[in-house]
Protein backbone atom coordinates (compact mmCIF):
# COMPACT_ATOMS: atom_id res chain seq x y z
CA UNK A 1 0.00 0.00 0.00
CA UNK A 2 1.09 3.53 -0.64
CA UNK A 3 2.22 5.92 2.08
CA UNK A 4 0.30 8.81 0.49
CA UNK A 5 -2.23 10.61 2.61
CA UNK A 6 -5.01 12.27 0.63
CA UNK A 7 -7.29 15.22 1.14
CA UNK A 8 -6.55 18.92 1.02
CA UNK A 9 -3.25 18.46 2.90
CA UNK A 10 -1.71 16.98 -0.27
CA UNK A 11 0.74 19.43 -1.86
CA UNK A 12 -1.39 21.51 -4.23
CA UNK A 13 1.00 21.36 -7.15
CA UNK A 14 1.36 19.77 -10.56
CA UNK A 15 4.38 17.50 -10.60
CA UNK A 16 5.23 15.29 -13.56
CA UNK A 17 8.04 12.81 -12.89
CA UNK A 18 7.36 10.17 -15.57
CA UNK A 19 5.62 10.04 -18.89
CA UNK A 20 1.82 9.84 -18.50
CA UNK A 21 0.79 7.10 -17.84
CA UNK A 22 4.01 6.10 -16.07
CA UNK A 23 5.59 2.64 -15.86
CA UNK A 24 3.77 1.47 -12.74
CA UNK A 25 0.41 2.60 -14.17
CA UNK A 26 1.16 0.78 -17.44
CA UNK A 27 2.00 -2.36 -15.46
CA UNK A 28 -1.33 -2.15 -13.62
CA UNK A 29 -3.13 -1.52 -16.91
CA UNK A 30 -1.71 -4.80 -18.26
CA UNK A 31 -2.85 -6.63 -15.11
CA UNK A 32 -6.28 -5.04 -15.43
CA UNK A 33 -6.69 -6.28 -18.99
CA UNK A 34 -6.62 -9.86 -17.73
CA UNK A 35 -9.05 -9.22 -14.87
CA UNK A 36 -11.49 -6.45 -15.77
CA UNK A 37 -14.04 -6.61 -18.57
CA UNK A 38 -13.03 -4.16 -21.29
CA UNK A 39 -16.55 -2.74 -21.50
CA UNK A 40 -15.59 -0.56 -18.53
CA UNK A 41 -13.30 2.17 -19.87
CA UNK A 42 -11.05 4.73 -18.18
CA UNK A 43 -10.45 8.25 -19.53
CA UNK A 44 -6.84 8.31 -18.35
CA UNK A 45 -5.35 5.07 -17.02
CA UNK A 46 -3.09 6.56 -14.39
CA UNK A 47 -3.70 4.58 -11.23
CA UNK A 48 -4.59 6.76 -8.26
CA UNK A 49 -3.10 6.56 -4.78
CA UNK A 50 -4.33 9.85 -3.33
CA UNK A 51 -6.39 12.89 -4.21
CA UNK A 52 -7.49 16.12 -2.58
CA UNK A 53 -8.04 19.81 -3.22
CA UNK A 54 -7.28 20.17 -6.92
CA UNK A 55 -4.87 17.27 -7.48
CA UNK A 56 -4.76 13.54 -8.14
CA UNK A 57 -1.55 11.66 -7.28
CA UNK A 58 -0.72 8.48 -9.18
CA UNK A 59 1.30 5.34 -8.42
CA UNK A 60 4.32 6.77 -10.26
CA UNK A 61 4.41 9.89 -8.07
CA UNK A 62 2.88 12.24 -10.64
CA UNK A 63 0.53 14.90 -9.31
CA UNK A 64 -2.09 15.90 -11.87
CA UNK A 65 -4.41 18.90 -11.88
CA UNK A 66 -7.97 17.63 -11.61
CA UNK A 67 -10.51 19.19 -13.98
CA UNK A 68 -12.83 16.18 -13.67
CA UNK A 69 -13.83 15.67 -10.00
CA UNK A 70 -14.54 12.00 -10.78
CA UNK A 71 -17.26 13.29 -13.14
CA UNK A 72 -18.66 16.08 -10.97
CA UNK A 73 -18.60 14.13 -7.71
CA UNK A 74 -15.92 15.57 -5.44
CA UNK A 75 -17.39 19.08 -5.36
CA UNK A 76 -16.13 19.75 -1.82
CA UNK A 77 -12.81 18.10 -2.65
CA UNK A 78 -11.57 14.54 -2.46
CA UNK A 79 -11.22 12.99 1.00
CA UNK A 80 -12.65 16.12 2.62
CA UNK A 81 -11.53 15.98 6.30
CA UNK A 82 -15.08 16.18 7.64
CA UNK A 83 -16.24 13.42 5.26
CA UNK A 84 -13.30 11.29 6.43
CA UNK A 85 -14.04 11.96 10.09
CA UNK A 86 -17.74 11.15 9.90
CA UNK A 87 -17.17 8.09 7.72
CA UNK A 88 -14.53 6.73 10.08
CA UNK A 89 -16.79 7.21 13.11
CA UNK A 90 -19.72 5.58 11.35
CA UNK A 91 -17.77 2.63 10.02
CA UNK A 92 -16.57 1.86 13.52
CA UNK A 93 -20.10 2.11 14.96
CA UNK A 94 -22.03 0.04 12.40
CA UNK A 95 -21.66 -0.42 8.66
CA UNK A 96 -25.14 -1.58 7.69
CA UNK A 97 -28.48 -2.62 9.02
CA UNK A 98 -30.61 -1.92 5.92
CA UNK A 99 -32.91 1.05 6.51
CA UNK A 100 -35.82 -1.22 5.54
CA UNK A 101 -34.95 -3.56 8.45
CA UNK A 102 -33.86 -1.30 11.34
CA UNK A 103 -33.56 2.40 10.52
CA UNK A 104 -31.04 5.00 11.74
CA UNK A 105 -30.99 8.75 12.22
CA UNK A 106 -28.46 9.73 9.52
CA UNK A 107 -30.87 8.62 6.75
CA UNK A 108 -33.62 10.81 8.18
CA UNK A 109 -31.22 13.75 8.58
CA UNK A 110 -30.11 13.54 4.93
CA UNK A 111 -33.75 13.48 3.77
CA UNK A 112 -34.61 16.47 5.97
CA UNK A 113 -31.69 18.40 4.56
CA UNK A 114 -32.56 17.56 0.93
CA UNK A 115 -36.17 18.58 1.53
CA UNK A 116 -34.90 21.90 2.85
CA UNK A 117 -32.22 22.59 0.21
CA UNK A 118 -34.02 21.63 -3.01
CA UNK A 119 -36.04 24.34 -4.82
CA UNK A 120 -39.50 25.20 -3.50
CA UNK A 121 -40.81 25.63 0.04
CA UNK A 122 -43.69 23.17 -0.32
CA UNK A 123 -43.85 20.00 1.74
CA UNK A 124 -41.44 17.35 0.43
CA UNK A 125 -40.29 13.81 1.02
CA UNK A 126 -37.09 12.02 -0.03
CA UNK A 127 -35.93 8.46 -0.66
CA UNK A 128 -32.28 7.43 -0.77
CA UNK A 129 -30.76 4.97 -3.24
CA UNK A 130 -27.29 4.03 -4.47
CA UNK A 131 -26.69 5.57 -7.88
CA UNK A 132 -27.92 8.24 -10.21
CA UNK A 133 -29.53 5.71 -12.51
CA UNK A 134 -31.41 4.19 -9.59
CA UNK A 135 -32.66 7.64 -8.58
CA UNK A 136 -33.97 8.29 -12.10
CA UNK A 137 -35.63 4.84 -12.21
CA UNK A 138 -37.37 5.59 -8.92
CA UNK A 139 -38.48 9.06 -10.01
CA UNK A 140 -40.15 7.48 -13.04
CA UNK A 141 -41.74 4.78 -10.88
CA UNK A 142 -43.16 7.42 -8.52
CA UNK A 143 -44.43 9.60 -11.37
CA UNK A 144 -46.15 6.65 -13.03
CA UNK A 145 -47.64 5.46 -9.77
CA UNK A 146 -48.94 8.88 -8.77
CA UNK A 147 -50.43 9.71 -12.18
CA UNK A 148 -51.40 6.18 -13.29
CA UNK A 149 -50.05 7.15 -16.71
CA UNK A 150 -47.39 5.30 -18.72
CA UNK A 151 -45.49 7.72 -20.96
CA UNK A 152 -42.19 9.41 -20.11
CA UNK A 153 -40.91 12.33 -22.19
CA UNK A 154 -37.16 12.88 -22.55
CA UNK A 155 -34.98 14.99 -24.86
CA UNK A 156 -32.37 14.83 -27.57
CA UNK A 157 -28.82 14.78 -26.13
CA UNK A 158 -30.10 13.73 -22.68
CA UNK A 159 -28.26 11.27 -20.46
CA UNK A 160 -29.82 9.49 -17.50
CA UNK A 161 -27.80 6.32 -16.85
CA UNK A 162 -26.96 2.81 -17.95
CA UNK A 163 -29.69 0.55 -16.53
CA UNK A 164 -32.35 -0.74 -18.93
CA UNK A 165 -34.81 2.08 -18.28
CA UNK A 166 -32.23 4.86 -17.94
CA UNK A 167 -30.32 3.81 -21.05
CA UNK A 168 -33.66 3.93 -22.85
CA UNK A 169 -34.16 7.45 -21.49
CA UNK A 170 -30.66 8.35 -22.72
CA UNK A 171 -30.38 9.70 -26.27
CA UNK A 172 -26.93 8.70 -27.47
CA UNK A 173 -26.49 5.24 -28.95
CA UNK A 174 -22.74 4.66 -28.86
CA UNK A 175 -21.45 3.59 -26.38
CA UNK A 176 -24.43 3.59 -24.00
CA UNK A 177 -27.09 1.65 -25.92
CA UNK A 178 -25.40 -0.13 -28.80
CA UNK A 179 -26.38 -3.79 -28.77
CA UNK A 180 -28.16 -3.62 -25.39
CA UNK A 181 -31.76 -3.45 -26.64
CA UNK A 182 -34.63 -4.02 -26.85
CA UNK A 183 -35.32 -0.94 -24.78
CA UNK A 184 -38.08 -0.13 -22.30
CA UNK A 185 -41.47 0.91 -23.70
CA UNK A 186 -43.34 4.22 -23.38
CA UNK A 187 -40.31 6.51 -23.66
CA UNK A 188 -40.67 9.44 -26.11
CA UNK A 189 -37.83 11.73 -27.14
CA UNK A 190 -38.40 15.39 -28.01
CA UNK A 191 -36.19 18.10 -29.51
CA UNK A 192 -33.81 20.02 -27.23
CA UNK A 193 -33.19 23.77 -27.56
CA UNK A 194 -29.42 23.53 -28.17
CA UNK A 195 -28.31 27.15 -28.62
CA UNK A 196 -25.24 26.35 -30.75
CA UNK A 197 -27.11 23.99 -33.09
CA UNK A 198 -30.85 24.80 -33.04
CA UNK A 199 -32.48 27.17 -35.47
CA UNK A 200 -35.39 27.76 -33.05
CA UNK A 201 -35.26 29.65 -29.77
CA UNK A 202 -36.28 28.23 -26.39
CA UNK A 203 -40.03 28.93 -26.43
CA UNK A 204 -40.36 27.80 -30.07
CA UNK A 205 -38.56 24.51 -29.38
CA UNK A 206 -40.74 23.96 -26.30
CA UNK A 207 -43.84 24.63 -28.43
CA UNK A 208 -42.64 22.01 -30.91
CA UNK A 209 -42.12 19.48 -28.08
CA UNK A 210 -45.54 20.29 -26.59
CA UNK A 211 -47.18 19.83 -29.99
CA UNK A 212 -45.51 16.42 -30.35
CA UNK A 213 -46.54 15.38 -26.84
CA UNK A 214 -50.12 16.47 -27.51
CA UNK A 215 -50.49 14.89 -30.93
CA UNK A 216 -48.35 11.75 -30.59
CA UNK A 217 -48.75 10.73 -26.94
CA UNK A 218 -51.59 12.75 -25.40
CA UNK A 219 -50.85 14.86 -22.35
CA UNK A 220 -53.32 12.70 -20.39
CA UNK A 221 -51.12 9.65 -21.06
CA UNK A 222 -47.92 11.40 -20.02
CA UNK A 223 -46.64 10.64 -16.52
CA UNK A 224 -43.46 12.70 -16.59
CA UNK A 225 -41.28 15.15 -18.43
CA UNK A 226 -37.69 14.34 -17.47
CA UNK A 227 -34.91 16.79 -18.26
CA UNK A 228 -31.45 17.83 -17.14
CA UNK A 229 -31.58 21.61 -16.55
CA UNK A 230 -28.09 21.73 -18.06
CA UNK A 231 -27.27 18.63 -20.08
CA UNK A 232 -24.19 16.82 -18.79
CA UNK A 233 -22.93 13.94 -20.93
CA UNK A 234 -24.74 15.51 -23.90
CA UNK A 235 -22.12 18.27 -23.88
CA UNK A 236 -22.96 20.84 -21.19
CA UNK A 237 -25.84 22.22 -23.21
CA UNK A 238 -27.73 24.92 -21.40
CA UNK A 239 -31.20 24.91 -23.00
CA UNK A 240 -32.06 28.23 -24.67
CA UNK A 241 -33.85 30.64 -22.29
CA UNK A 242 -37.56 30.01 -22.02
CA UNK A 243 -37.39 26.32 -22.98
CA UNK A 244 -37.53 24.86 -19.48
CA UNK A 245 -40.12 27.30 -18.06
CA UNK A 246 -42.50 26.60 -20.98
CA UNK A 247 -42.24 22.85 -20.45
CA UNK A 248 -42.62 23.24 -16.70
CA UNK A 249 -45.78 25.32 -17.24
CA UNK A 250 -47.20 22.77 -19.68
CA UNK A 251 -46.48 19.96 -17.20
CA UNK A 252 -48.19 21.78 -14.33
CA UNK A 253 -51.25 22.61 -16.46
CA UNK A 254 -51.63 18.99 -17.50
CA UNK A 255 -50.89 17.06 -14.30
CA UNK A 256 -47.58 15.84 -15.72
CA UNK A 257 -44.76 15.35 -13.20
CA UNK A 258 -41.82 17.61 -14.07
CA UNK A 259 -38.62 15.78 -13.06
CA UNK A 260 -35.33 17.69 -13.01
CA UNK A 261 -32.35 15.36 -13.24
CA UNK A 262 -29.77 17.35 -11.27
CA UNK A 263 -27.39 14.45 -10.83
CA UNK A 264 -24.54 16.23 -12.62
CA UNK A 265 -25.63 19.86 -12.10
CA UNK A 266 -26.51 19.57 -8.42
CA UNK A 267 -24.85 20.67 -5.22
CA UNK A 268 -23.37 23.97 -6.19
CA UNK A 269 -21.65 22.94 -9.39
CA UNK A 270 -23.26 25.62 -11.57
CA UNK A 271 -23.02 28.50 -9.09
CA UNK A 272 -26.45 27.81 -7.63
CA UNK A 273 -27.18 24.89 -5.36
CA UNK A 274 -29.37 23.51 -8.17
CA UNK A 275 -29.33 24.48 -11.85
CA UNK A 276 -33.15 24.62 -11.91
CA UNK A 277 -32.83 27.82 -9.91
CA UNK A 278 -31.23 29.71 -12.82
CA UNK A 279 -34.65 29.94 -14.48
CA UNK A 280 -36.73 29.81 -11.32
CA UNK A 281 -37.99 26.27 -11.94
CA UNK A 282 -39.48 24.37 -9.01
CA UNK A 283 -39.48 20.72 -10.12
CA UNK A 284 -42.12 18.30 -8.86
CA UNK A 285 -39.38 15.70 -8.38
CA UNK A 286 -35.62 16.19 -8.40
CA UNK A 287 -32.95 13.51 -8.69
CA UNK A 288 -29.55 13.98 -7.06
CA UNK A 289 -26.40 11.85 -6.77
CA UNK A 290 -22.69 12.50 -7.56
CA UNK A 291 -21.85 15.67 -5.54
CA UNK A 292 -24.20 14.68 -2.72
CA UNK A 293 -21.82 12.52 -0.67
CA UNK A 294 -18.20 13.43 -1.40
CA UNK A 295 -17.53 10.27 -3.40
CA UNK A 296 -19.55 7.72 -1.46
CA UNK A 297 -22.35 6.06 -3.43
CA UNK A 298 -25.56 7.86 -2.56
CA UNK A 299 -28.44 9.23 -4.63
CA UNK A 300 -31.89 10.57 -3.91
CA UNK A 301 -35.32 11.41 -5.22
CA UNK A 302 -36.83 14.44 -3.51
CA UNK A 303 -40.21 15.85 -4.32
CA UNK A 304 -43.74 16.93 -3.63
CA UNK A 305 -45.09 15.13 -0.59
CA UNK A 306 -48.40 14.26 -2.30
CA UNK A 307 -46.55 12.43 -5.12
CA UNK A 308 -44.00 10.74 -2.86
CA UNK A 309 -46.69 9.72 -0.33
CA UNK A 310 -48.85 8.12 -3.01
CA UNK A 311 -46.73 4.96 -3.30
CA UNK A 312 -47.75 1.96 -1.17
CA UNK A 313 -45.50 0.87 1.73
CA UNK A 314 -42.68 -1.40 0.55
CA UNK A 315 -42.99 -0.16 -3.04
CA UNK A 316 -39.67 1.69 -2.89
CA UNK A 317 -36.29 0.84 -1.39
CA UNK A 318 -33.32 -1.49 -1.75
CA UNK A 319 -30.75 -3.27 0.41
CA UNK A 320 -28.10 -0.57 0.47
CA UNK A 321 -30.10 2.57 -0.33
CA UNK A 322 -29.06 5.31 2.12
CA UNK A 323 -26.25 3.25 3.60
CA UNK A 324 -25.23 4.85 6.93
CA UNK A 325 -21.64 5.52 5.86
CA UNK A 326 -22.76 7.30 2.69
CA UNK A 327 -25.34 9.26 4.72
CA UNK A 328 -22.64 10.50 7.12
CA UNK A 329 -20.56 11.57 4.13
CA UNK A 330 -23.55 13.52 2.76
CA UNK A 331 -24.09 15.25 6.11
CA UNK A 332 -20.44 16.30 6.04
CA UNK A 333 -20.86 17.60 2.47
CA UNK A 334 -23.91 19.67 3.45
CA UNK A 335 -21.90 21.25 6.29
CA UNK A 336 -18.89 21.92 4.06
CA UNK A 337 -21.06 23.51 1.36
CA UNK A 338 -22.19 26.13 3.82
CA UNK A 339 -19.09 26.55 5.96
CA UNK A 340 -16.71 26.86 3.01
CA UNK A 341 -19.03 28.90 0.78
CA UNK A 342 -18.60 26.30 -1.91
CA UNK A 343 -21.39 27.59 -4.15
CA UNK A 344 -19.74 31.00 -4.30
CA UNK A 345 -16.47 29.32 -5.18
CA UNK A 346 -18.19 27.63 -8.12
CA UNK A 347 -19.35 31.04 -9.32
CA UNK A 348 -15.84 32.41 -8.99
CA UNK A 349 -14.45 29.48 -11.02
CA UNK A 350 -16.85 30.39 -13.82
CA UNK A 351 -15.79 34.03 -13.64
CA UNK A 352 -12.19 32.96 -14.13
CA UNK A 353 -12.69 30.21 -16.69
CA UNK A 354 -15.28 31.60 -19.09
CA UNK A 355 -13.37 34.78 -20.11
CA UNK A 356 -10.18 32.73 -20.57
CA UNK A 357 -12.00 30.17 -22.71
CA UNK A 358 -13.63 32.94 -24.76
CA UNK A 359 -10.23 34.54 -25.32
CA UNK A 360 -8.94 31.15 -26.55
CA UNK A 361 -11.92 30.92 -28.91
CA UNK A 362 -10.82 34.21 -30.50
CA UNK A 363 -7.44 32.71 -31.29
CA UNK A 364 -8.23 29.07 -32.03
CA UNK A 365 -10.89 28.65 -34.74
CA UNK A 366 -11.42 25.01 -33.73
CA UNK A 367 -13.45 26.32 -30.78
CA UNK A 368 -16.98 26.71 -32.15
CA UNK A 369 -18.67 27.45 -28.84
CA UNK A 370 -17.75 28.28 -25.26
CA UNK A 371 -20.44 27.72 -22.66
CA UNK A 372 -21.22 26.88 -19.09
CA UNK A 373 -22.21 28.15 -15.72
CA UNK A 374 -20.04 28.23 -12.61
CA UNK A 375 -17.67 25.30 -12.48
CA UNK A 376 -19.44 23.41 -15.27
CA UNK A 377 -17.88 24.81 -18.45
CA UNK A 378 -17.05 23.40 -21.86
CA UNK A 379 -15.74 24.13 -25.33
CA UNK A 380 -17.26 22.56 -28.43
CA UNK A 381 -14.75 21.75 -31.17
CA UNK A 382 -15.60 22.06 -34.83
CA UNK A 383 -13.97 22.08 -38.22
CA UNK A 384 -12.85 25.75 -38.43
CA UNK A 385 -15.38 28.03 -40.09
CA UNK A 386 -18.21 25.47 -39.83
CA UNK A 387 -20.39 23.83 -37.18
CA UNK A 388 -19.22 20.37 -38.23
CA UNK A 389 -18.27 18.50 -35.04
CA UNK A 390 -14.60 17.55 -34.75
CA UNK A 391 -14.31 14.70 -32.24
CA UNK A 392 -10.74 14.04 -33.41
CA UNK A 393 -9.69 17.51 -32.23
CA UNK A 394 -11.35 16.92 -28.85
CA UNK A 395 -9.55 13.59 -28.43
CA UNK A 396 -6.19 15.07 -29.48
CA UNK A 397 -6.58 18.01 -27.11
CA UNK A 398 -7.59 15.78 -24.22
CA UNK A 399 -4.49 13.66 -24.89
CA UNK A 400 -2.24 16.74 -25.01
CA UNK A 401 -3.71 17.96 -21.70
CA UNK A 402 -3.23 14.55 -20.11
CA UNK A 403 0.41 14.38 -21.20
CA UNK A 404 0.95 17.73 -19.49
CA UNK A 405 -0.66 16.58 -16.24
CA UNK A 406 -4.11 18.16 -16.65
CA UNK A 407 -7.02 15.76 -16.35
CA UNK A 408 -9.90 16.81 -18.63
CA UNK A 409 -12.94 14.88 -19.84
CA UNK A 410 -14.71 14.79 -23.18
CA UNK A 411 -18.49 14.75 -23.71
CA UNK A 412 -21.17 15.47 -26.27
CA UNK A 413 -23.41 13.59 -28.63
CA UNK A 414 -20.69 13.95 -31.27
CA UNK A 415 -17.80 13.42 -28.82
CA UNK A 416 -16.48 16.87 -29.74
CA UNK A 417 -16.82 18.66 -26.40
CA UNK A 418 -14.09 19.18 -23.82
CA UNK A 419 -15.71 19.68 -20.44
CA UNK A 420 -14.20 21.11 -17.30
CA UNK A 421 -15.38 20.07 -13.85
CA UNK A 422 -12.74 21.09 -11.32
CA UNK A 423 -13.43 20.42 -7.64
CA UNK A 424 -15.13 23.56 -6.35
CA UNK A 425 -12.36 23.93 -3.76
CA UNK A 426 -9.51 23.91 -6.30
CA UNK A 427 -6.89 26.52 -5.32
CA UNK A 428 -6.91 29.43 -7.77
CA UNK A 429 -3.24 29.07 -8.84
CA UNK A 430 -3.91 25.48 -9.93
CA UNK A 431 -7.00 26.56 -11.84
CA UNK A 432 -4.98 29.19 -13.69
CA UNK A 433 -2.15 26.73 -14.38
CA UNK A 434 -4.71 24.29 -15.77
CA UNK A 435 -5.98 26.97 -18.15
CA UNK A 436 -2.40 27.74 -19.22
CA UNK A 437 -1.86 24.04 -19.94
CA UNK A 438 -5.04 23.90 -22.00
CA UNK A 439 -3.86 26.84 -24.04
CA UNK A 440 -0.46 25.21 -24.49
CA UNK A 441 -2.22 22.04 -25.65
CA UNK A 442 -4.00 24.08 -28.34
CA UNK A 443 -0.75 25.57 -29.55
C1 LIG B 1 -27.67 13.75 -15.53
C2 LIG B 1 -27.29 12.36 -15.11
N1 LIG B 1 -28.26 11.49 -14.78
C3 LIG B 1 -27.98 10.25 -14.40
C4 LIG B 1 -26.67 9.79 -14.33
C5 LIG B 1 -26.39 8.39 -13.89
O1 LIG B 1 -25.75 8.38 -12.65
P1 LIG B 1 -24.96 7.10 -12.16
O2 LIG B 1 -23.75 6.98 -13.03
O3 LIG B 1 -24.61 7.40 -10.72
O4 LIG B 1 -25.88 5.94 -12.29
C6 LIG B 1 -25.63 10.66 -14.67
C7 LIG B 1 -24.24 10.21 -14.66
O5 LIG B 1 -23.36 10.75 -15.30
C8 LIG B 1 -25.95 11.98 -15.07
O6 LIG B 1 -25.00 12.85 -15.42
Coordinates of C-alpha atoms in Angstrom, one line a residue, residues 236 377-381 393-395 397-398 401 408-411 415-420 438 442:
X236 CA -23.0 20.8 -21.2
X377 CA -17.9 24.8 -18.4
X378 CA -17.1 23.4 -21.9
X379 CA -15.7 24.1 -25.3
X380 CA -17.3 22.6 -28.4
X381 CA -14.8 21.7 -31.2
X393 CA -9.7 17.5 -32.2
X394 CA -11.4 16.9 -28.8
X395 CA -9.6 13.6 -28.4
X397 CA -6.6 18.0 -27.1
X398 CA -7.6 15.8 -24.2
X401 CA -3.7 18.0 -21.7
X408 CA -9.9 16.8 -18.6
X409 CA -12.9 14.9 -19.8
X410 CA -14.7 14.8 -23.2
X411 CA -18.5 14.7 -23.7
X415 CA -17.8 13.4 -28.8
X416 CA -16.5 16.9 -29.7
X417 CA -16.8 18.7 -26.4
X418 CA -14.1 19.2 -23.8
X419 CA -15.7 19.7 -20.4
X420 CA -14.2 21.1 -17.3
X438 CA -5.0 23.9 -22.0
X442 CA -4.0 24.1 -28.3

